[in-house]
PDB file of C-alpha atoms in Angstrom:
ATOM      1  CA  UNK B   1     -73.569 -37.601 -12.770  1.00 49.00           C
ATOM      2  CA  UNK B   2     -77.024 -36.132 -14.787  1.00 49.00           C
ATOM      3  CA  UNK B   3     -75.399 -32.315 -13.804  1.00 49.00           C
ATOM      4  CA  UNK B   4     -71.579 -33.355 -15.536  1.00 45.00           C
ATOM      5  CA  UNK B   5     -73.610 -35.044 -18.302  1.00 53.00           C
ATOM      6  CA  UNK B   6     -76.046 -31.237 -19.015  1.00 52.00           C
ATOM      7  CA  UNK B   7     -72.665 -28.953 -19.745  1.00 52.00           C
ATOM      8  CA  UNK B   8     -72.570 -28.891 -23.109  1.00 52.00           C
ATOM      9  CA  UNK B   9     -68.111 -29.091 -22.609  1.00 50.00           C
ATOM     10  CA  UNK B  10     -66.902 -27.740 -26.093  1.00 59.00           C
ATOM     11  CA  UNK B  11     -69.052 -24.808 -25.226  1.00 60.00           C
ATOM     12  CA  UNK B  12     -66.907 -24.428 -22.010  1.00 54.00           C
ATOM     13  CA  UNK B  13     -64.341 -24.985 -24.555  1.00 57.00           C
ATOM     14  CA  UNK B  14     -65.329 -22.865 -27.560  1.00 59.00           C
ATOM     15  CA  UNK B  15     -65.689 -19.839 -24.711  1.00 58.00           C
ATOM     16  CA  UNK B  16     -62.357 -20.328 -22.600  1.00 57.00           C
ATOM     17  CA  UNK B  17     -59.928 -21.232 -24.553  1.00 57.00           C
ATOM     18  CA  UNK B  18     -58.934 -18.370 -26.023  1.00 64.00           C
ATOM     19  CA  UNK B  19     -58.082 -17.148 -22.838  1.00 59.00           C
ATOM     20  CA  UNK B  20     -56.401 -20.299 -21.684  1.00 63.00           C
ATOM     21  CA  UNK B  21     -54.094 -19.957 -24.832  1.00 61.00           C
ATOM     22  CA  UNK B  22     -53.492 -16.401 -23.910  1.00 64.00           C
ATOM     23  CA  UNK B  23     -52.608 -17.313 -20.090  1.00 62.00           C
ATOM     24  CA  UNK B  24     -50.710 -19.706 -21.690  1.00 65.00           C
ATOM     25  CA  UNK B  25     -49.081 -17.118 -24.124  1.00 66.00           C
ATOM     26  CA  UNK B  26     -47.678 -15.224 -21.820  1.00 68.00           C
ATOM     27  CA  UNK B  27     -47.231 -17.904 -19.517  1.00 69.00           C
ATOM     28  CA  UNK B  28     -43.974 -19.475 -22.234  1.00 73.00           C
ATOM     29  CA  UNK B  29     -43.397 -16.046 -23.282  1.00 70.00           C
ATOM     30  CA  UNK B  30     -42.328 -14.423 -19.461  1.00 70.00           C
ATOM     31  CA  UNK B  31     -40.654 -18.725 -19.472  1.00 76.00           C
ATOM     32  CA  UNK B  32     -38.744 -17.062 -22.291  1.00 76.00           C
ATOM     33  CA  UNK B  33     -37.646 -14.019 -21.615  1.00 73.00           C
ATOM     34  CA  UNK B  34     -36.170 -14.839 -18.163  1.00 74.00           C
ATOM     35  CA  UNK B  35     -34.189 -17.634 -19.766  1.00 79.00           C
ATOM     36  CA  UNK B  36     -33.278 -15.693 -22.286  1.00 81.00           C
ATOM     37  CA  UNK B  37     -32.584 -12.412 -19.328  1.00 78.00           C
ATOM     38  CA  UNK B  38     -30.118 -15.021 -16.928  1.00 78.00           C
ATOM     39  CA  UNK B  39     -27.877 -15.643 -19.268  1.00 83.00           C
ATOM     40  CA  UNK B  40     -27.657 -12.737 -21.018  1.00 82.00           C
ATOM     41  CA  UNK B  41     -27.233 -11.801 -17.453  1.00 77.00           C
ATOM     42  CA  UNK B  42     -24.411 -14.590 -16.608  1.00 79.00           C
ATOM     43  CA  UNK B  43     -22.640 -13.129 -20.212  1.00 80.00           C
ATOM     44  CA  UNK B  44     -22.498 -10.099 -19.243  1.00 78.00           C
ATOM     45  CA  UNK B  45     -21.242 -10.502 -15.474  1.00 75.00           C
ATOM     46  CA  UNK B  46     -17.876 -12.767 -16.557  1.00 78.00           C
ATOM     47  CA  UNK B  47     -17.448 -10.569 -19.284  1.00 76.00           C
ATOM     48  CA  UNK B  48     -17.368  -7.410 -16.930  1.00 73.00           C
ATOM     49  CA  UNK B  49     -15.323  -9.638 -14.881  1.00 71.00           C
ATOM     50  CA  UNK B  50     -12.247 -10.471 -17.487  1.00 75.00           C
ATOM     51  CA  UNK B  51     -12.312  -7.154 -19.434  1.00 72.00           C
ATOM     52  CA  UNK B  52     -11.875  -5.223 -15.455  1.00 67.00           C
ATOM     53  CA  UNK B  53      -9.345  -7.775 -14.345  1.00 65.00           C
ATOM     54  CA  UNK B  54      -7.604  -7.284 -17.565  1.00 67.00           C
ATOM     55  CA  UNK B  55      -6.542  -3.594 -17.022  1.00 65.00           C
ATOM     56  CA  UNK B  56      -3.076  -3.136 -15.410  1.00 62.00           C
ATOM     57  CA  UNK B  57      -3.089  -2.318 -10.675  1.00 57.00           C
ATOM     58  CA  UNK B  58      -7.007  -4.156 -11.011  1.00 58.00           C
ATOM     59  CA  UNK B  59      -8.210  -6.403  -8.230  1.00 59.00           C
ATOM     60  CA  UNK B  60      -9.473  -9.717  -8.780  1.00 63.00           C
ATOM     61  CA  UNK B  61     -11.674  -8.671  -6.233  1.00 59.00           C
ATOM     62  CA  UNK B  62     -13.195  -5.663  -7.538  1.00 62.00           C
ATOM     63  CA  UNK B  63     -13.296  -7.257 -11.454  1.00 65.00           C
ATOM     64  CA  UNK B  64     -15.125  -9.361  -8.916  1.00 65.00           C
ATOM     65  CA  UNK B  65     -17.541  -7.245  -7.187  1.00 63.00           C
ATOM     66  CA  UNK B  66     -18.140  -5.058 -10.865  1.00 68.00           C
ATOM     67  CA  UNK B  67     -19.471  -8.698 -11.847  1.00 69.00           C
ATOM     68  CA  UNK B  68     -21.860  -9.514  -9.059  1.00 68.00           C
ATOM     69  CA  UNK B  69     -22.985  -6.254  -9.896  1.00 70.00           C
ATOM     70  CA  UNK B  70     -23.774  -6.080 -13.345  1.00 74.00           C
ATOM     71  CA  UNK B  71     -25.861  -9.444 -12.899  1.00 75.00           C
ATOM     72  CA  UNK B  72     -28.359  -8.413 -10.457  1.00 72.00           C
ATOM     73  CA  UNK B  73     -28.894  -5.352 -11.682  1.00 75.00           C
ATOM     74  CA  UNK B  74     -29.713  -7.215 -15.301  1.00 77.00           C
ATOM     75  CA  UNK B  75     -31.984  -9.952 -13.467  1.00 77.00           C
ATOM     76  CA  UNK B  76     -33.852  -7.603 -11.949  1.00 74.00           C
ATOM     77  CA  UNK B  77     -34.606  -5.701 -15.039  1.00 75.00           C
ATOM     78  CA  UNK B  78     -35.327  -9.599 -16.654  1.00 74.00           C
ATOM     79  CA  UNK B  79     -37.441 -10.009 -13.959  1.00 74.00           C
ATOM     80  CA  UNK B  80     -39.832  -7.270 -14.060  1.00 72.00           C
ATOM     81  CA  UNK B  81     -39.296  -7.315 -18.019  1.00 73.00           C
ATOM     82  CA  UNK B  82     -41.177 -11.147 -17.249  1.00 74.00           C
ATOM     83  CA  UNK B  83     -43.579  -9.665 -14.474  1.00 70.00           C
ATOM     84  CA  UNK B  84     -44.528  -7.708 -17.068  1.00 70.00           C
ATOM     85  CA  UNK B  85     -44.589 -10.045 -20.142  1.00 66.00           C
ATOM     86  CA  UNK B  86     -47.155 -11.555 -18.133  1.00 63.00           C
ATOM     87  CA  UNK B  87     -49.892  -9.330 -17.230  1.00 61.00           C
ATOM     88  CA  UNK B  88     -48.090  -8.025 -14.454  1.00 61.00           C
ATOM     89  CA  UNK B  89     -48.409  -4.035 -13.551  1.00 62.00           C
ATOM     90  CA  UNK B  90     -44.206  -3.587 -12.565  1.00 60.00           C
ATOM     91  CA  UNK B  91     -44.880   0.105 -11.661  1.00 62.00           C
ATOM     92  CA  UNK B  92     -45.757  -0.587  -7.899  1.00 58.00           C
ATOM     93  CA  UNK B  93     -42.964  -3.368  -7.653  1.00 59.00           C
ATOM     94  CA  UNK B  94     -39.977  -1.384  -9.011  1.00 60.00           C
ATOM     95  CA  UNK B  95     -41.286   1.534  -6.232  1.00 60.00           C
ATOM     96  CA  UNK B  96     -41.537  -0.914  -3.937  1.00 59.00           C
ATOM     97  CA  UNK B  97     -37.881  -2.504  -5.674  1.00 60.00           C
ATOM     98  CA  UNK B  98     -37.234   0.912  -4.232  1.00 64.00           C
ATOM     99  CA  UNK B  99     -38.619   1.642  -0.614  1.00 59.00           C
ATOM    100  CA  UNK B 100     -36.369  -1.849  -0.158  1.00 58.00           C
ATOM    101  CA  UNK B 101     -33.342  -0.507  -1.364  1.00 60.00           C
ATOM    102  CA  UNK B 102     -33.885   3.067   0.084  1.00 57.00           C
ATOM    103  CA  UNK B 103     -34.221   1.185   3.654  1.00 56.00           C
ATOM    104  CA  UNK B 104     -31.499  -1.499   2.928  1.00 51.00           C
ATOM    105  CA  UNK B 105     -29.011   0.941   2.221  1.00 54.00           C
ATOM    106  CA  UNK B 106     -29.839   3.530   4.939  1.00 49.00           C
ATOM    107  CA  UNK B 107     -29.528   0.812   7.693  1.00 49.00           C
ATOM    108  CA  UNK B 108     -26.110  -0.585   6.266  1.00 45.00           C
ATOM    109  CA  UNK B 109     -24.758   2.188   4.942  1.00 50.00           C
ATOM    110  CA  UNK B 110     -21.704   1.670   7.150  1.00 53.00           C
ATOM    111  CA  UNK B 111     -20.676  -0.994   5.932  1.00 58.00           C
ATOM    112  CA  UNK B 112     -21.641   0.610   2.001  1.00 67.00           C
ATOM    113  CA  UNK B 113     -19.382   2.733   2.595  1.00 71.00           C
ATOM    114  CA  UNK B 114     -16.644   0.572   3.625  1.00 70.00           C
ATOM    115  CA  UNK B 115     -17.789  -1.198   0.325  1.00 73.00           C
ATOM    116  CA  UNK B 116     -17.453   1.637  -1.133  1.00 77.00           C
ATOM    117  CA  UNK B 117     -13.864   2.446   0.321  1.00 79.00           C
ATOM    118  CA  UNK B 118     -12.390  -0.577  -0.875  1.00 76.00           C
ATOM    119  CA  UNK B 119     -12.989   0.143  -5.234  1.00 76.00           C
ATOM    120  CA  UNK B 120     -11.950   3.328  -4.361  1.00 80.00           C
ATOM    121  CA  UNK B 121      -8.817   1.205  -2.460  1.00 81.00           C
ATOM    122  CA  UNK B 122      -9.262  -1.067  -5.230  1.00 76.00           C
ATOM    123  CA  UNK B 123      -8.855   1.665  -8.355  1.00 75.00           C
ATOM    124  CA  UNK B 124      -6.171   4.118  -7.610  1.00 78.00           C
ATOM    125  CA  UNK B 125      -4.536   1.255  -5.475  1.00 82.00           C
ATOM    126  CA  UNK B 126      -2.255   3.207  -2.726  1.00 87.00           C
ATOM    127  CA  UNK B 127      -0.899   0.777  -1.380  1.00 88.00           C
ATOM    128  CA  UNK B 128      -1.245  -3.766  -2.645  1.00 86.00           C
ATOM    129  CA  UNK B 129      -0.383  -6.844  -0.783  1.00 85.00           C
ATOM    130  CA  UNK B 130       2.848  -7.340  -0.187  1.00 88.00           C
ATOM    131  CA  UNK B 131       2.930  -2.990   0.476  1.00 91.00           C
ATOM    132  CA  UNK B 132       4.841  -2.483   3.838  1.00 92.00           C
ATOM    133  CA  UNK B 133       2.279   0.539   5.158  1.00 94.00           C
ATOM    134  CA  UNK B 134       1.156   2.865   8.094  1.00 93.00           C
ATOM    135  CA  UNK B 135      -2.905   3.048   7.684  1.00 92.00           C
ATOM    136  CA  UNK B 136      -4.229   4.282  10.696  1.00 89.00           C
ATOM    137  CA  UNK B 137      -2.419   4.653  12.731  1.00 89.00           C
ATOM    138  CA  UNK B 138      -1.388   0.846  11.419  1.00 92.00           C
ATOM    139  CA  UNK B 139       1.799  -0.237  10.288  1.00 93.00           C
ATOM    140  CA  UNK B 140       2.826  -3.286   9.368  1.00 94.00           C
ATOM    141  CA  UNK B 141       2.912  -5.801   5.697  1.00 93.00           C
ATOM    142  CA  UNK B 142      -0.904  -6.216   4.093  1.00 91.00           C
ATOM    143  CA  UNK B 143      -1.847  -9.158   3.309  1.00 90.00           C
ATOM    144  CA  UNK B 144      -5.342  -8.593   2.563  1.00 84.00           C
ATOM    145  CA  UNK B 145      -7.696  -6.205   0.699  1.00 83.00           C
ATOM    146  CA  UNK B 146     -11.138  -6.630  -0.293  1.00 79.00           C
ATOM    147  CA  UNK B 147     -14.359  -4.937  -0.008  1.00 76.00           C
ATOM    148  CA  UNK B 148     -14.636  -4.013   3.561  1.00 80.00           C
ATOM    149  CA  UNK B 149     -11.350  -3.910   5.344  1.00 84.00           C
ATOM    150  CA  UNK B 150      -7.674  -4.103   4.617  1.00 89.00           C
ATOM    151  CA  UNK B 151      -5.380  -6.535   6.838  1.00 90.00           C
ATOM    152  CA  UNK B 152      -1.921  -6.075   8.050  1.00 94.00           C
ATOM    153  CA  UNK B 153       0.692  -7.943  10.482  1.00 95.00           C
ATOM    154  CA  UNK B 154       2.440  -6.554  12.269  1.00 93.00           C
ATOM    155  CA  UNK B 155       6.815  -6.762  12.060  1.00 90.00           C
ATOM    156  CA  UNK B 156       5.307  -9.807  15.207  1.00 92.00           C
ATOM    157  CA  UNK B 157       3.365 -11.555  13.416  1.00 93.00           C
ATOM    158  CA  UNK B 158      -0.363 -10.511  14.361  1.00 94.00           C
ATOM    159  CA  UNK B 159      -2.941  -9.764  11.968  1.00 94.00           C
ATOM    160  CA  UNK B 160      -4.420  -5.944  12.347  1.00 93.00           C
ATOM    161  CA  UNK B 161      -7.784  -5.519  10.349  1.00 92.00           C
ATOM    162  CA  UNK B 162      -8.917  -1.966   9.273  1.00 92.00           C
ATOM    163  CA  UNK B 163     -11.929  -0.781   8.019  1.00 89.00           C
ATOM    164  CA  UNK B 164     -11.635   0.573   3.795  1.00 86.00           C
ATOM    165  CA  UNK B 165     -13.219   3.508   5.215  1.00 87.00           C
ATOM    166  CA  UNK B 166     -10.314   4.107   7.800  1.00 88.00           C
ATOM    167  CA  UNK B 167      -7.953   2.683   5.767  1.00 88.00           C
ATOM    168  CA  UNK B 168      -9.328   5.935   3.011  1.00 86.00           C
ATOM    169  CA  UNK B 169     -10.066   8.670   5.510  1.00 83.00           C
ATOM    170  CA  UNK B 170      -6.713   8.602   6.567  1.00 83.00           C
ATOM    171  CA  UNK B 171      -2.972   9.332   5.347  1.00 88.00           C
ATOM    172  CA  UNK B 172      -0.946   6.625   3.726  1.00 91.00           C
ATOM    173  CA  UNK B 173       2.694   5.808   4.246  1.00 93.00           C
ATOM    174  CA  UNK B 174       3.629   3.574   1.925  1.00 93.00           C
ATOM    175  CA  UNK B 175       7.043   2.935   2.146  1.00 90.00           C
ATOM    176  CA  UNK B 176       6.945   0.248  -0.617  1.00 89.00           C
ATOM    177  CA  UNK B 177       6.023   2.407  -2.666  1.00 88.00           C
ATOM    178  CA  UNK B 178       8.936   3.149  -4.632  1.00 91.00           C
ATOM    179  CA  UNK B 179      11.900   0.869  -5.543  1.00 91.00           C
ATOM    180  CA  UNK B 180      14.112   3.767  -4.043  1.00 94.00           C
ATOM    181  CA  UNK B 181      14.361   5.021  -0.333  1.00 94.00           C
ATOM    182  CA  UNK B 182      17.264   7.040   1.785  1.00 94.00           C
ATOM    183  CA  UNK B 183      19.044   5.582   4.477  1.00 94.00           C
ATOM    184  CA  UNK B 184      20.211   8.163   7.347  1.00 96.00           C
ATOM    185  CA  UNK B 185      22.219   6.862   9.882  1.00 95.00           C
ATOM    186  CA  UNK B 186      24.320   9.233  12.470  1.00 95.00           C
ATOM    187  CA  UNK B 187      27.282   9.085  13.801  1.00 95.00           C
ATOM    188  CA  UNK B 188      28.073  11.005  17.733  1.00 93.00           C
ATOM    189  CA  UNK B 189      32.271  11.272  17.992  1.00 93.00           C
ATOM    190  CA  UNK B 190      34.215  12.185  20.640  1.00 92.00           C
ATOM    191  CA  UNK B 191      34.460  16.151  20.666  1.00 91.00           C
ATOM    192  CA  UNK B 192      38.546  15.245  21.117  1.00 91.00           C
ATOM    193  CA  UNK B 193      38.011  13.031  17.709  1.00 93.00           C
ATOM    194  CA  UNK B 194      39.755  14.329  14.599  1.00 93.00           C
ATOM    195  CA  UNK B 195      36.846  14.443  12.277  1.00 94.00           C
ATOM    196  CA  UNK B 196      38.074  14.679   9.448  1.00 94.00           C
ATOM    197  CA  UNK B 197      39.601  11.280  10.190  1.00 95.00           C
ATOM    198  CA  UNK B 198      36.071   9.775  11.338  1.00 95.00           C
ATOM    199  CA  UNK B 199      34.671  11.282   8.746  1.00 95.00           C
ATOM    200  CA  UNK B 200      36.876   9.284   5.851  1.00 95.00           C
ATOM    201  CA  UNK B 201      36.686   5.896   7.353  1.00 95.00           C
ATOM    202  CA  UNK B 202      32.376   6.124   7.370  1.00 95.00           C
ATOM    203  CA  UNK B 203      32.960   7.593   3.576  1.00 95.00           C
ATOM    204  CA  UNK B 204      35.385   4.345   2.856  1.00 95.00           C
ATOM    205  CA  UNK B 205      32.854   1.383   3.985  1.00 95.00           C
ATOM    206  CA  UNK B 206      30.173   3.555   2.489  1.00 95.00           C
ATOM    207  CA  UNK B 207      32.493   3.460  -1.205  1.00 93.00           C
ATOM    208  CA  UNK B 208      32.960   0.236  -0.706  1.00 94.00           C
ATOM    209  CA  UNK B 209      29.002  -1.391  -0.519  1.00 94.00           C
ATOM    210  CA  UNK B 210      27.828  -1.503  -3.669  1.00 94.00           C
ATOM    211  CA  UNK B 211      24.225  -1.386  -2.231  1.00 95.00           C
ATOM    212  CA  UNK B 212      24.633   2.229  -2.062  1.00 95.00           C
ATOM    213  CA  UNK B 213      23.963   4.053  -4.656  1.00 95.00           C
ATOM    214  CA  UNK B 214      26.223   6.715  -6.864  1.00 93.00           C
ATOM    215  CA  UNK B 215      23.659   8.786  -8.060  1.00 91.00           C
ATOM    216  CA  UNK B 216      22.330   9.479  -5.759  1.00 91.00           C
ATOM    217  CA  UNK B 217      25.671  10.691  -4.113  1.00 94.00           C
ATOM    218  CA  UNK B 218      26.259  10.275  -0.443  1.00 95.00           C
ATOM    219  CA  UNK B 219      26.137  11.977   1.465  1.00 95.00           C
ATOM    220  CA  UNK B 220      28.386  12.414   5.268  1.00 96.00           C
ATOM    221  CA  UNK B 221      29.361  15.045   6.938  1.00 95.00           C
ATOM    222  CA  UNK B 222      29.279  16.797  10.509  1.00 95.00           C
ATOM    223  CA  UNK B 223      26.017  17.915  11.353  1.00 94.00           C
ATOM    224  CA  UNK B 224      25.320  18.647  14.307  1.00 93.00           C
ATOM    225  CA  UNK B 225      27.385  19.654  17.400  1.00 92.00           C
ATOM    226  CA  UNK B 226      25.593  17.815  20.361  1.00 87.00           C
ATOM    227  CA  UNK B 227      25.708  17.985  24.364  1.00 84.00           C
ATOM    228  CA  UNK B 228      28.181  15.207  24.731  1.00 86.00           C
ATOM    229  CA  UNK B 229      29.157  14.299  20.506  1.00 91.00           C
ATOM    230  CA  UNK B 230      30.229  15.225  17.454  1.00 94.00           C
ATOM    231  CA  UNK B 231      26.944  14.042  15.140  1.00 95.00           C
ATOM    232  CA  UNK B 232      28.125  12.794  11.617  1.00 95.00           C
ATOM    233  CA  UNK B 233      24.904  12.830   9.401  1.00 96.00           C
ATOM    234  CA  UNK B 234      25.515   9.388   7.088  1.00 96.00           C
ATOM    235  CA  UNK B 235      22.677   9.472   3.725  1.00 96.00           C
ATOM    236  CA  UNK B 236      22.893   7.163   1.514  1.00 96.00           C
ATOM    237  CA  UNK B 237      19.919   6.059  -1.493  1.00 96.00           C
ATOM    238  CA  UNK B 238      19.407   2.374  -1.697  1.00 95.00           C
ATOM    239  CA  UNK B 239      17.075  -0.153  -3.878  1.00 94.00           C
ATOM    240  CA  UNK B 240      13.698   0.172  -1.263  1.00 91.00           C
ATOM    241  CA  UNK B 241      14.414  -4.206  -0.693  1.00 89.00           C
ATOM    242  CA  UNK B 242      18.094  -3.575   0.878  1.00 93.00           C
ATOM    243  CA  UNK B 243      17.014  -0.417   2.975  1.00 93.00           C
ATOM    244  CA  UNK B 244      17.057  -2.368   6.840  1.00 91.00           C
ATOM    245  CA  UNK B 245      20.185  -4.490   5.362  1.00 95.00           C
ATOM    246  CA  UNK B 246      22.160  -1.943   4.122  1.00 95.00           C
ATOM    247  CA  UNK B 247      21.754   0.062   7.667  1.00 95.00           C
ATOM    248  CA  UNK B 248      22.085  -2.797  10.388  1.00 96.00           C
ATOM    249  CA  UNK B 249      25.527  -3.688   7.734  1.00 96.00           C
ATOM    250  CA  UNK B 250      27.005  -0.166   8.119  1.00 96.00           C
ATOM    251  CA  UNK B 251      26.458   0.803  11.480  1.00 95.00           C
ATOM    252  CA  UNK B 252      28.088  -2.223  12.170  1.00 96.00           C
ATOM    253  CA  UNK B 253      31.103  -1.676   9.886  1.00 95.00           C
ATOM    254  CA  UNK B 254      30.957   1.808  11.679  1.00 95.00           C
ATOM    255  CA  UNK B 255      31.285   0.646  14.774  1.00 95.00           C
ATOM    256  CA  UNK B 256      34.304  -1.580  15.050  1.00 95.00           C
ATOM    257  CA  UNK B 257      36.146   0.488  12.122  1.00 94.00           C
ATOM    258  CA  UNK B 258      36.124   3.138  15.615  1.00 94.00           C
ATOM    259  CA  UNK B 259      37.073   0.235  17.931  1.00 93.00           C
ATOM    260  CA  UNK B 260      40.574  -0.383  15.225  1.00 94.00           C
ATOM    261  CA  UNK B 261      41.153   3.220  14.391  1.00 93.00           C
ATOM    262  CA  UNK B 262      40.919   4.665  18.296  1.00 92.00           C
ATOM    263  CA  UNK B 263      37.783   6.761  17.416  1.00 92.00           C
ATOM    264  CA  UNK B 264      34.893   6.419  19.914  1.00 90.00           C
ATOM    265  CA  UNK B 265      31.419   7.097  19.978  1.00 85.00           C
ATOM    266  CA  UNK B 266      30.794   9.545  23.907  1.00 84.00           C
ATOM    267  CA  UNK B 267      27.929   8.474  26.178  1.00 75.00           C
ATOM    268  CA  UNK B 268      25.529  11.671  28.267  1.00 68.00           C
ATOM    269  CA  UNK B 269      27.884  11.878  31.331  1.00 64.00           C
ATOM    270  CA  UNK B 270      25.904  13.686  33.958  1.00 65.00           C
ATOM    271  CA  UNK B 271      28.413  15.427  36.750  1.00 64.00           C
ATOM    272  CA  UNK B 272      26.926  14.848  40.726  1.00 68.00           C
ATOM    273  CA  UNK B 273      27.761  17.892  42.780  1.00 70.00           C
ATOM    274  CA  UNK B 274      27.391  17.683  46.908  1.00 70.00           C
ATOM    275  CA  UNK B 275      27.558  20.345  48.596  1.00 72.00           C
ATOM    276  CA  UNK B 276      28.750  20.220  52.055  1.00 69.00           C
ATOM    277  CA  UNK B 277      27.162  22.153  55.304  1.00 65.00           C
ATOM    278  CA  UNK B 278      29.517  24.341  57.040  1.00 58.00           C
TER     279      UNK B 278
END
């Protein structure tokens, strides 16, 4: 008690008060910078996301990615600024952060490559959800595109997951890329059949189908003399959505009409020669 009574609190307050006030002001300033900076980071992130997704052809996932990227960069800058206001030298902190970022980047270079490829896909749009494509040797309908992978559904509804690095590095065939497609069908008739009659049958059926475009003009010509048939090639232009239905319908109708008018569709024959020993 006597020791406490001997302490001059007024002198202590007079000595340490400026330090306490200075420290309190630094803490308050750091908190103000941190709160305002985080609010600015959130605002900039939302702004970038909204402005990015407003642009035609930009995927929402890409907008969210850019928004998150801006948020993290601004947040890191705000934290560094707060430390400097608080009196902490941020130079060494920045160096450590840079080294840590480099180490993480090296360890995750495969994932980062997929992210970079995902950004390229979303920017240049070689395909989109719903397109029927061939990617990395796999054929199917695009179900999802994210920053790491492209997901396809095959014709028999098998889920195929393709890393974006493989998707962007290879040849991409987008069968839904254009509104119009060419439908190629080859019919074989017997060498003894009337070629002009067969050509007329096919041309009549083609002209009667409203799905066939008149420009470019339908192509129906004899194109090959095969081993067992005279081949007639039918090339039709139509809407991409009508391609398969048109091909199946024309094939069926031609077969029915050939049967009705005596045009035969040959199939390969094999002749066996048996030698008898003398």
